[in-house]
mmCIF file of C-alpha atoms in Angstrom:
data_model
loop_
_atom_site.group_PDB
_atom_site.id
_atom_site.type_symbol
_atom_site.label_atom_id
_atom_site.label_comp_id
_atom_site.label_asym_id
_atom_site.label_seq_id
_atom_site.Cartn_x
_atom_site.Cartn_y
_atom_site.Cartn_z
ATOM 1 C CA MET A 1 19.463 -37.557 65.693
ATOM 2 C CA LEU A 2 18.411 -39.507 68.882
ATOM 3 C CA SER A 3 16.068 -42.574 67.844
ATOM 4 C CA ALA A 4 12.328 -42.426 68.798
ATOM 5 C CA THR A 5 13.088 -45.539 71.465
ATOM 6 C CA LYS A 6 16.289 -43.445 72.784
ATOM 7 C CA ARG A 7 13.989 -40.156 73.150
ATOM 8 C CA VAL A 8 11.116 -42.081 75.110
ATOM 9 C CA THR A 9 13.964 -43.510 77.565
ATOM 10 C CA ALA A 10 15.571 -40.064 77.911
ATOM 11 C CA PHE A 11 12.336 -38.858 78.953
ATOM 12 C CA LEU A 12 11.273 -41.128 81.128
ATOM 13 C CA PRO A 13 13.426 -44.159 82.300
ATOM 14 C CA ARG A 14 10.935 -45.223 84.673
ATOM 15 C CA ASN A 15 9.544 -48.805 83.540
ATOM 16 C CA LEU A 16 11.993 -48.557 80.845
ATOM 17 C CA GLN A 17 11.634 -52.322 79.485
ATOM 18 C CA GLN A 18 7.671 -51.265 79.234
ATOM 19 C CA LEU A 19 8.630 -48.294 77.277
ATOM 20 C CA ARG A 20 10.780 -50.083 74.711
ATOM 21 C CA GLN A 21 8.125 -52.558 74.183
ATOM 22 C CA LEU A 22 5.374 -49.931 73.588
ATOM 23 C CA HIS A 23 7.484 -48.101 71.068
ATOM 24 C CA GLU A 24 9.565 -50.879 69.884
ATOM 25 C CA ASP A 25 7.858 -50.371 66.044
ATOM 26 C CA ILE A 26 8.322 -46.726 66.062
ATOM 27 C CA GLU A 27 11.310 -46.161 63.590
ATOM 28 C CA GLU A 28 10.994 -42.648 62.932
ATOM 29 C CA SER A 29 12.715 -39.845 65.286
ATOM 30 C CA ILE A 30 9.555 -37.969 66.969
ATOM 31 C CA TYR A 31 9.428 -34.967 69.386
ATOM 32 C CA PHE A 32 6.271 -34.618 71.420
ATOM 33 C CA TYR A 33 5.384 -31.060 71.948
ATOM 34 C CA LYS A 34 3.792 -30.168 75.278
ATOM 35 C CA SER A 35 2.298 -26.754 74.138
ATOM 36 C CA ARG A 36 -0.045 -28.989 71.445
ATOM 37 C CA GLY A 37 -1.222 -31.247 74.422
ATOM 38 C CA GLN A 38 1.159 -34.104 73.168
ATOM 39 C CA HIS A 39 1.318 -36.298 76.096
ATOM 40 C CA ILE A 40 1.609 -40.083 75.297
ATOM 41 C CA LEU A 41 0.010 -42.666 77.811
ATOM 42 C CA THR A 42 2.487 -45.218 78.083
ATOM 43 C CA ASN A 43 1.373 -47.191 81.195
ATOM 44 C CA PRO A 44 0.038 -50.724 79.704
ATOM 45 C CA ARG A 45 -2.045 -51.323 82.768
ATOM 46 C CA VAL A 46 -4.104 -47.930 82.516
ATOM 47 C CA LEU A 47 -4.170 -48.599 78.964
ATOM 48 C CA ASP A 48 -5.906 -52.107 79.476
ATOM 49 C CA THR A 49 -8.084 -50.548 82.020
ATOM 50 C CA ILE A 50 -9.542 -48.006 79.515
ATOM 51 C CA VAL A 51 -10.186 -50.799 77.133
ATOM 52 C CA GLN A 52 -11.878 -52.746 79.454
ATOM 53 C CA LYS A 53 -13.985 -49.860 81.119
ATOM 54 C CA SER A 54 -15.103 -48.990 77.624
ATOM 55 C CA ALA A 55 -16.745 -52.320 76.957
ATOM 56 C CA ILE A 56 -16.288 -52.660 73.330
ATOM 57 C CA ASN A 57 -18.324 -54.868 70.818
ATOM 58 C CA PRO A 58 -16.250 -56.603 68.575
ATOM 59 C CA SER A 59 -19.121 -55.016 66.123
ATOM 60 C CA ASP A 60 -18.265 -51.424 67.341
ATOM 61 C CA THR A 61 -16.858 -48.401 65.514
ATOM 62 C CA VAL A 62 -14.565 -46.298 67.825
ATOM 63 C CA LEU A 63 -13.951 -42.655 67.403
ATOM 64 C CA GLU A 64 -10.424 -41.875 68.802
ATOM 65 C CA ILE A 65 -9.479 -38.153 69.033
ATOM 66 C CA GLY A 66 -5.798 -37.404 69.130
ATOM 67 C CA PRO A 67 -4.770 -40.796 68.987
ATOM 68 C CA GLY A 68 -0.697 -39.676 69.094
ATOM 69 C CA THR A 69 1.795 -42.594 68.224
ATOM 70 C CA GLY A 70 -1.075 -45.122 68.729
ATOM 71 C CA ASN A 71 -0.577 -47.010 71.944
ATOM 72 C CA LEU A 72 -4.076 -46.730 72.883
ATOM 73 C CA THR A 73 -5.104 -47.309 69.040
ATOM 74 C CA LEU A 74 -3.645 -50.368 68.842
ATOM 75 C CA LYS A 75 -5.778 -52.095 71.575
ATOM 76 C CA LEU A 76 -8.721 -50.518 70.166
ATOM 77 C CA LEU A 77 -8.270 -52.055 67.069
ATOM 78 C CA GLU A 78 -7.939 -55.527 68.323
ATOM 79 C CA ALA A 79 -11.103 -55.114 70.388
ATOM 80 C CA SER A 80 -13.436 -53.425 67.831
ATOM 81 C CA ARG A 81 -14.572 -53.808 63.943
ATOM 82 C CA GLU A 82 -13.031 -50.321 63.272
ATOM 83 C CA VAL A 83 -11.349 -47.396 64.606
ATOM 84 C CA VAL A 84 -11.674 -43.747 63.111
ATOM 85 C CA ALA A 85 -8.723 -41.861 64.549
ATOM 86 C CA ILE A 86 -8.660 -38.175 64.054
ATOM 87 C CA GLU A 87 -5.070 -36.741 64.367
ATOM 88 C CA ILE A 88 -3.914 -33.350 62.907
ATOM 89 C CA ASP A 89 0.102 -33.836 63.135
ATOM 90 C CA GLN A 90 1.078 -35.818 59.862
ATOM 91 C CA ARG A 91 4.127 -36.838 61.944
ATOM 92 C CA MET A 92 1.879 -39.091 64.379
ATOM 93 C CA VAL A 93 -0.623 -40.300 61.572
ATOM 94 C CA ASN A 94 2.612 -41.981 59.671
ATOM 95 C CA ILE A 95 3.578 -43.428 63.013
ATOM 96 C CA LEU A 96 -0.056 -44.596 63.738
ATOM 97 C CA GLU A 97 -0.281 -46.150 60.377
ATOM 98 C CA ASN A 98 2.833 -48.079 60.424
ATOM 99 C CA ARG A 99 2.426 -49.348 63.709
ATOM 100 C CA ALA A 100 -1.459 -50.656 62.752
ATOM 101 C CA LEU A 101 0.252 -52.190 59.338
ATOM 102 C CA LYS A 102 3.216 -54.022 61.145
ATOM 103 C CA ARG A 103 0.143 -55.578 63.306
ATOM 104 C CA GLY A 104 -1.888 -56.513 60.750
ATOM 105 C CA LEU A 105 -4.553 -54.210 61.702
ATOM 106 C CA ARG A 106 -4.288 -51.524 59.058
ATOM 107 C CA ASN A 107 -7.675 -52.607 57.552
ATOM 108 C CA LYS A 108 -9.446 -52.065 60.447
ATOM 109 C CA LEU A 109 -7.948 -48.284 60.791
ATOM 110 C CA THR A 110 -9.615 -45.035 59.324
ATOM 111 C CA VAL A 111 -7.445 -41.887 59.983
ATOM 112 C CA ILE A 112 -8.773 -38.383 59.599
ATOM 113 C CA SER A 113 -6.030 -35.992 59.399
ATOM 114 C CA LYS A 114 -7.899 -32.667 60.284
ATOM 115 C CA ASP A 115 -8.537 -30.416 63.242
ATOM 116 C CA ALA A 116 -11.121 -32.626 65.449
ATOM 117 C CA LEU A 117 -13.161 -29.597 66.638
ATOM 118 C CA ARG A 118 -13.852 -28.346 63.070
ATOM 119 C CA THR A 119 -14.406 -31.976 61.297
ATOM 120 C CA GLU A 120 -18.065 -33.634 60.950
ATOM 121 C CA PHE A 121 -17.544 -36.969 62.732
ATOM 122 C CA PRO A 122 -18.809 -40.094 60.680
ATOM 123 C CA PRO A 123 -21.241 -42.450 62.440
ATOM 124 C CA PHE A 124 -19.750 -44.181 65.259
ATOM 125 C CA ASP A 125 -20.436 -46.174 68.072
ATOM 126 C CA LEU A 126 -18.606 -45.152 71.365
ATOM 127 C CA VAL A 127 -15.744 -42.736 71.784
ATOM 128 C CA VAL A 128 -12.075 -44.005 73.663
ATOM 129 C CA ALA A 129 -9.838 -41.047 73.724
ATOM 130 C CA ASN A 130 -6.763 -39.478 75.692
ATOM 131 C CA ILE A 131 -7.855 -35.824 74.522
ATOM 132 C CA PRO A 132 -5.730 -32.806 74.550
ATOM 133 C CA TYR A 133 -5.958 -30.818 77.532
ATOM 134 C CA GLY A 134 -6.193 -27.609 75.283
ATOM 135 C CA ILE A 135 -9.662 -28.773 73.523
ATOM 136 C CA SER A 136 -11.476 -30.781 76.342
ATOM 137 C CA SER A 137 -14.370 -28.308 76.838
ATOM 138 C CA PRO A 138 -15.454 -27.540 73.256
ATOM 139 C CA LEU A 139 -14.646 -30.970 72.242
ATOM 140 C CA ILE A 140 -17.054 -32.937 74.731
ATOM 141 C CA ILE A 141 -19.584 -30.107 74.248
ATOM 142 C CA LYS A 142 -19.360 -30.831 70.402
ATOM 143 C CA LEU A 143 -19.649 -34.695 71.257
ATOM 144 C CA ILE A 144 -22.995 -34.309 73.842
ATOM 145 C CA TYR A 145 -24.426 -31.306 71.527
ATOM 146 C CA GLU A 146 -23.524 -31.807 67.721
ATOM 147 C CA THR A 147 -23.044 -35.708 67.008
ATOM 148 C CA THR A 148 -25.384 -38.331 65.970
ATOM 149 C CA PRO A 149 -26.317 -40.423 69.167
ATOM 150 C CA PHE A 150 -23.753 -42.931 70.426
ATOM 151 C CA ARG A 151 -23.143 -45.375 73.302
ATOM 152 C CA SER A 152 -20.472 -43.944 75.563
ATOM 153 C CA ALA A 153 -17.374 -41.682 75.643
ATOM 154 C CA THR A 154 -14.475 -43.285 77.810
ATOM 155 C CA LEU A 155 -12.363 -39.900 78.210
ATOM 156 C CA LEU A 156 -8.792 -39.517 79.862
ATOM 157 C CA LEU A 157 -8.890 -35.909 80.779
ATOM 158 C CA GLN A 158 -7.018 -33.527 83.273
ATOM 159 C CA LYS A 159 -7.695 -34.133 86.839
ATOM 160 C CA GLU A 160 -9.154 -30.787 87.620
ATOM 161 C CA PHE A 161 -11.272 -30.610 84.306
ATOM 162 C CA ALA A 162 -12.699 -33.993 85.124
ATOM 163 C CA ARG A 163 -13.863 -32.972 88.574
ATOM 164 C CA ARG A 164 -15.698 -30.324 86.993
ATOM 165 C CA LEU A 165 -17.559 -32.549 84.992
ATOM 166 C CA LEU A 166 -18.409 -34.759 88.000
ATOM 167 C CA ALA A 167 -19.409 -31.620 90.323
ATOM 168 C CA ASN A 168 -23.211 -31.688 92.042
ATOM 169 C CA PRO A 169 -24.856 -28.542 92.506
ATOM 170 C CA GLY A 170 -23.357 -26.998 95.848
ATOM 171 C CA ASP A 171 -19.887 -28.304 95.213
ATOM 172 C CA SER A 172 -17.207 -25.380 94.395
ATOM 173 C CA GLU A 173 -16.593 -27.382 91.154
ATOM 174 C CA PHE A 174 -19.953 -26.873 89.878
ATOM 175 C CA ASN A 175 -20.282 -24.727 86.750
ATOM 176 C CA ARG A 176 -21.727 -23.959 83.520
ATOM 177 C CA LEU A 177 -20.142 -26.857 81.828
ATOM 178 C CA ALA A 178 -21.411 -29.214 84.417
ATOM 179 C CA VAL A 179 -24.681 -28.121 83.877
ATOM 180 C CA ASN A 180 -24.712 -28.081 80.370
ATOM 181 C CA ILE A 181 -23.042 -31.741 79.988
ATOM 182 C CA LYS A 182 -25.667 -33.368 82.590
ATOM 183 C CA LEU A 183 -28.632 -32.160 81.173
ATOM 184 C CA LEU A 184 -27.826 -34.470 78.336
ATOM 185 C CA ALA A 185 -25.650 -37.142 79.723
ATOM 186 C CA ASP A 186 -24.381 -39.047 82.715
ATOM 187 C CA VAL A 187 -20.906 -38.750 84.224
ATOM 188 C CA GLU A 188 -19.261 -41.495 85.767
ATOM 189 C CA PHE A 189 -15.852 -41.410 87.596
ATOM 190 C CA VAL A 190 -13.424 -44.605 86.716
ATOM 191 C CA MET A 191 -9.590 -43.749 87.747
ATOM 192 C CA ASP A 192 -7.146 -41.308 88.419
ATOM 193 C CA VAL A 193 -4.140 -41.557 86.046
ATOM 194 C CA SER A 194 -0.516 -40.431 87.790
ATOM 195 C CA LYS A 195 1.386 -37.729 85.595
ATOM 196 C CA ARG A 196 4.431 -40.152 85.519
ATOM 197 C CA ASP A 197 2.376 -42.440 83.409
ATOM 198 C CA PHE A 198 2.409 -40.097 80.076
ATOM 199 C CA LEU A 199 5.392 -39.091 77.920
ATOM 200 C CA PRO A 200 6.360 -36.670 78.169
ATOM 201 C CA SER A 201 5.126 -35.927 81.854
ATOM 202 C CA PRO A 202 2.655 -33.189 82.264
ATOM 203 C CA LYS A 203 2.437 -31.017 85.330
ATOM 204 C CA VAL A 204 -0.675 -32.638 86.703
ATOM 205 C CA ASP A 205 -2.391 -35.696 87.216
ATOM 206 C CA SER A 206 -5.458 -37.002 84.790
ATOM 207 C CA SER A 207 -8.736 -39.154 85.238
ATOM 208 C CA VAL A 208 -10.499 -41.509 83.459
ATOM 209 C CA VAL A 209 -14.402 -40.733 83.188
ATOM 210 C CA ILE A 210 -17.328 -42.236 81.276
ATOM 211 C CA ILE A 211 -19.830 -39.988 79.627
ATOM 212 C CA ARG A 212 -23.141 -41.750 78.681
ATOM 213 C CA PRO A 213 -25.811 -39.681 76.967
ATOM 214 C CA LYS A 214 -29.177 -40.066 78.129
ATOM 215 C CA VAL A 215 -31.883 -41.777 76.310
ATOM 216 C CA ASN A 216 -34.608 -39.595 77.392
ATOM 217 C CA VAL A 217 -33.568 -35.763 77.292
ATOM 218 C CA PRO A 218 -35.435 -32.888 78.934
ATOM 219 C CA ALA A 219 -37.750 -30.966 76.657
ATOM 220 C CA VAL A 220 -35.933 -27.926 76.341
ATOM 221 C CA ASN A 221 -34.775 -25.631 73.539
ATOM 222 C CA LEU A 222 -30.868 -26.430 73.632
ATOM 223 C CA HIS A 223 -29.974 -22.921 72.281
ATOM 224 C CA GLN A 224 -32.144 -21.234 74.837
ATOM 225 C CA TRP A 225 -30.646 -23.380 77.515
ATOM 226 C CA ARG A 226 -26.969 -22.548 76.586
ATOM 227 C CA ALA A 227 -27.586 -18.849 75.971
ATOM 228 C CA PHE A 228 -29.664 -18.780 79.676
ATOM 229 C CA THR A 229 -26.788 -20.809 81.776
ATOM 230 C CA ARG A 230 -24.246 -18.248 79.992
ATOM 231 C CA THR A 231 -26.126 -15.602 82.080
ATOM 232 C CA CYS A 232 -26.704 -17.586 84.863
ATOM 233 C CA PHE A 233 -23.172 -18.610 85.541
ATOM 234 C CA ASN A 234 -21.191 -15.444 84.152
ATOM 235 C CA ASN A 235 -20.762 -15.273 88.025
ATOM 236 C CA LYS A 236 -21.971 -18.607 89.681
ATOM 237 C CA ASN A 237 -21.814 -17.438 93.572
ATOM 238 C CA LYS A 238 -23.377 -14.207 92.525
ATOM 239 C CA THR A 239 -27.209 -14.337 93.249
ATOM 240 C CA LEU A 240 -29.512 -14.531 90.250
ATOM 241 C CA GLY A 241 -31.567 -11.108 91.457
ATOM 242 C CA ALA A 242 -28.260 -9.303 91.159
ATOM 243 C CA THR A 243 -27.331 -10.929 87.780
ATOM 244 C CA PHE A 244 -30.613 -9.963 86.179
ATOM 245 C CA LYS A 245 -31.173 -6.818 87.636
ATOM 246 C CA ASN A 246 -27.675 -5.488 86.464
ATOM 247 C CA LYS A 247 -28.540 -2.536 84.267
ATOM 248 C CA ARG A 248 -26.206 -3.708 81.595
ATOM 249 C CA LYS A 249 -27.852 -7.102 81.525
ATOM 250 C CA VAL A 250 -31.446 -5.617 81.559
ATOM 251 C CA LEU A 251 -30.346 -3.746 78.339
ATOM 252 C CA GLU A 252 -28.607 -6.301 76.835
ATOM 253 C CA LEU A 253 -31.712 -8.584 77.196
ATOM 254 C CA LEU A 254 -33.986 -5.974 75.980
ATOM 255 C CA GLU A 255 -32.123 -5.140 72.741
ATOM 256 C CA PHE A 256 -32.134 -8.870 71.799
ATOM 257 C CA ASN A 257 -36.121 -8.989 72.866
ATOM 258 C CA ASN A 258 -36.882 -6.302 70.627
ATOM 259 C CA VAL A 259 -38.337 -8.408 68.204
ATOM 260 C CA SER A 260 -41.327 -8.665 70.610
ATOM 261 C CA GLY A 261 -42.063 -4.903 69.598
ATOM 262 C CA LEU A 262 -40.157 -3.451 72.627
ATOM 263 C CA VAL A 263 -38.550 0.111 71.944
ATOM 264 C CA GLY A 264 -35.435 0.833 74.148
ATOM 265 C CA GLU A 265 -37.054 4.048 75.814
ATOM 266 C CA GLN A 266 -36.333 4.837 79.512
ATOM 267 C CA ASP A 267 -40.150 3.650 80.335
ATOM 268 C CA ASP A 268 -39.795 0.343 78.254
ATOM 269 C CA VAL A 269 -36.402 -0.394 80.128
ATOM 270 C CA CYS A 270 -38.255 -0.198 83.536
ATOM 271 C CA LEU A 271 -41.290 -2.003 82.427
ATOM 272 C CA PHE A 272 -38.861 -4.732 81.117
ATOM 273 C CA LYS A 273 -36.824 -5.093 84.261
ATOM 274 C CA GLU A 274 -39.976 -5.200 86.247
ATOM 275 C CA LYS A 275 -40.849 -8.237 84.370
ATOM 276 C CA ILE A 276 -37.515 -9.805 85.299
ATOM 277 C CA VAL A 277 -37.757 -8.709 88.607
ATOM 278 C CA GLU A 278 -41.658 -10.251 88.995
ATOM 279 C CA VAL A 279 -39.955 -13.764 87.599
ATOM 280 C CA LEU A 280 -37.539 -13.752 89.884
ATOM 281 C CA ARG A 281 -39.719 -12.766 93.066
ATOM 282 C CA GLU A 282 -42.690 -14.993 92.114
ATOM 283 C CA GLY A 283 -40.670 -18.331 91.255
ATOM 284 C CA GLY A 284 -38.458 -17.795 94.473
ATOM 285 C CA PHE A 285 -35.183 -17.269 92.594
ATOM 286 C CA ASP A 286 -34.409 -13.612 93.634
ATOM 287 C CA ASP A 287 -31.735 -14.693 96.765
ATOM 288 C CA LYS A 288 -30.616 -18.087 94.856
ATOM 289 C CA ARG A 289 -27.299 -18.834 93.559
ATOM 290 C CA PRO A 290 -26.637 -20.782 90.181
ATOM 291 C CA SER A 291 -24.104 -22.901 91.648
ATOM 292 C CA LYS A 292 -26.447 -24.016 94.114
ATOM 293 C CA LEU A 293 -29.440 -24.874 92.004
ATOM 294 C CA SER A 294 -30.311 -28.416 90.093
ATOM 295 C CA ILE A 295 -30.788 -28.769 86.678
ATOM 296 C CA GLU A 296 -34.614 -29.069 87.145
ATOM 297 C CA GLU A 297 -35.016 -25.623 89.039
ATOM 298 C CA LEU A 298 -32.490 -24.000 86.198
ATOM 299 C CA MET A 299 -35.104 -25.493 83.574
ATOM 300 C CA HIS A 300 -38.105 -24.281 85.608
ATOM 301 C CA LEU A 301 -36.681 -20.385 85.653
ATOM 302 C CA LEU A 302 -35.935 -20.811 81.927
ATOM 303 C CA SER A 303 -39.602 -21.484 81.233
ATOM 304 C CA LEU A 304 -41.040 -19.129 83.352
ATOM 305 C CA PHE A 305 -38.971 -16.396 81.520
ATOM 306 C CA ASN A 306 -40.139 -17.436 78.168
ATOM 307 C CA GLU A 307 -43.736 -17.618 79.868
ATOM 308 C CA VAL A 308 -43.508 -13.715 80.029
ATOM 309 C CA GLY A 309 -41.693 -13.243 76.761
ATOM 310 C CA VAL A 310 -38.112 -13.178 77.616
ATOM 311 C CA TYR A 311 -35.828 -15.166 75.653
ATOM 312 C CA PHE A 312 -32.078 -15.661 75.172
ATOM 313 C CA ASP A 313 -31.669 -17.143 72.050
ATOM 314 C CA HIS A 314 -33.684 -16.726 68.706
ATOM 315 C CA ARG A 315 -33.280 -20.221 67.298
ATOM 316 C CA GLU A 316 -35.787 -22.525 67.793
ATOM 317 C CA ASP A 317 -34.790 -25.970 66.060
ATOM 318 C CA VAL A 318 -32.807 -27.335 68.846
ATOM 319 C CA ARG A 319 -31.333 -30.134 66.828
ATOM 320 C CA ASN A 320 -31.236 -29.022 63.131
ATOM 321 C CA GLU A 321 -28.111 -30.157 61.321
ATOM 322 C CA ASN A 322 -27.649 -27.082 59.827
ATOM 323 C CA ASP A 323 -27.971 -24.764 62.695
ATOM 324 C CA ARG A 324 -24.703 -26.243 64.727
ATOM 325 C CA PHE A 325 -23.150 -24.626 68.043
ATOM 326 C CA GLU A 326 -20.145 -22.694 67.023
ATOM 327 C CA VAL A 327 -16.791 -24.645 68.127
ATOM 328 C CA ASP A 328 -15.662 -21.034 70.073
ATOM 329 C CA ASP A 329 -19.117 -21.079 72.106
ATOM 330 C CA ILE A 330 -17.135 -23.028 74.804
ATOM 331 C CA ASP A 331 -18.005 -23.753 78.528
ATOM 332 C CA ASP A 332 -15.970 -22.168 81.010
#
């Protein structure tokens, strides 16, 4: 059986001395599963930059999701009061805890060995993490929409995915994910990271971004907003008129709004469709495409629909702890 260090050098001979130093205290043999998004960042310069850009205070509690073997974790432990690391792979947990123990930092580390998407996060000040690519979208939605307030999230993401978070109206990458994140947070680009800086090397490059929740958030029902944007961005380049006049969509909205006393007869369908058409026409949205609309314009359209009794979600409390977004409600 190959040692962990030999496995590292076999995967990536580049910067061999640095890699041996980073993994010098990993005694167990370890195999990294690409299918699980286990790509360990090994470049010390990038690791240092991430910690520096995160602006960690000595009194901070840092949440790290997917710490792996702990290359980033050890640096976070040195900079903060405490690190809460969520890692589902017990092999990685054992290595992480052993490395922290050898550095005299074990008392500052709390490990939660659970699925991050289905775990309630404890209080924290900021997030710093190399997120597994496969859970990036639902995890960021969970952070922004479900957790208690935090200062910032410094995240290492797949480059293409990061570009979507950074996109603005009119950009080809602008989509529902960007709309839903930017409603409640600002996103800043930090740096690109080569795929050669990971073990094993992924197929694509990565980027580091910082997400900062807004202090003053718009007065909009978040459940209404997310259901509304799901409809609008189902085909982001289609005009809103074409989307909302579609017979299937009209019937779907009519059925949902039956709580208002509407009945699914033909006359009711026609009246309901006319109501939708009038909102789009009077608001000047009929020939607009969602991918080119600002958040303010989309919020205005949602308010116009609500004013005439057209709703997209029945829930009223936007931040009730007992009324959480489902983790499977991800954004494309």
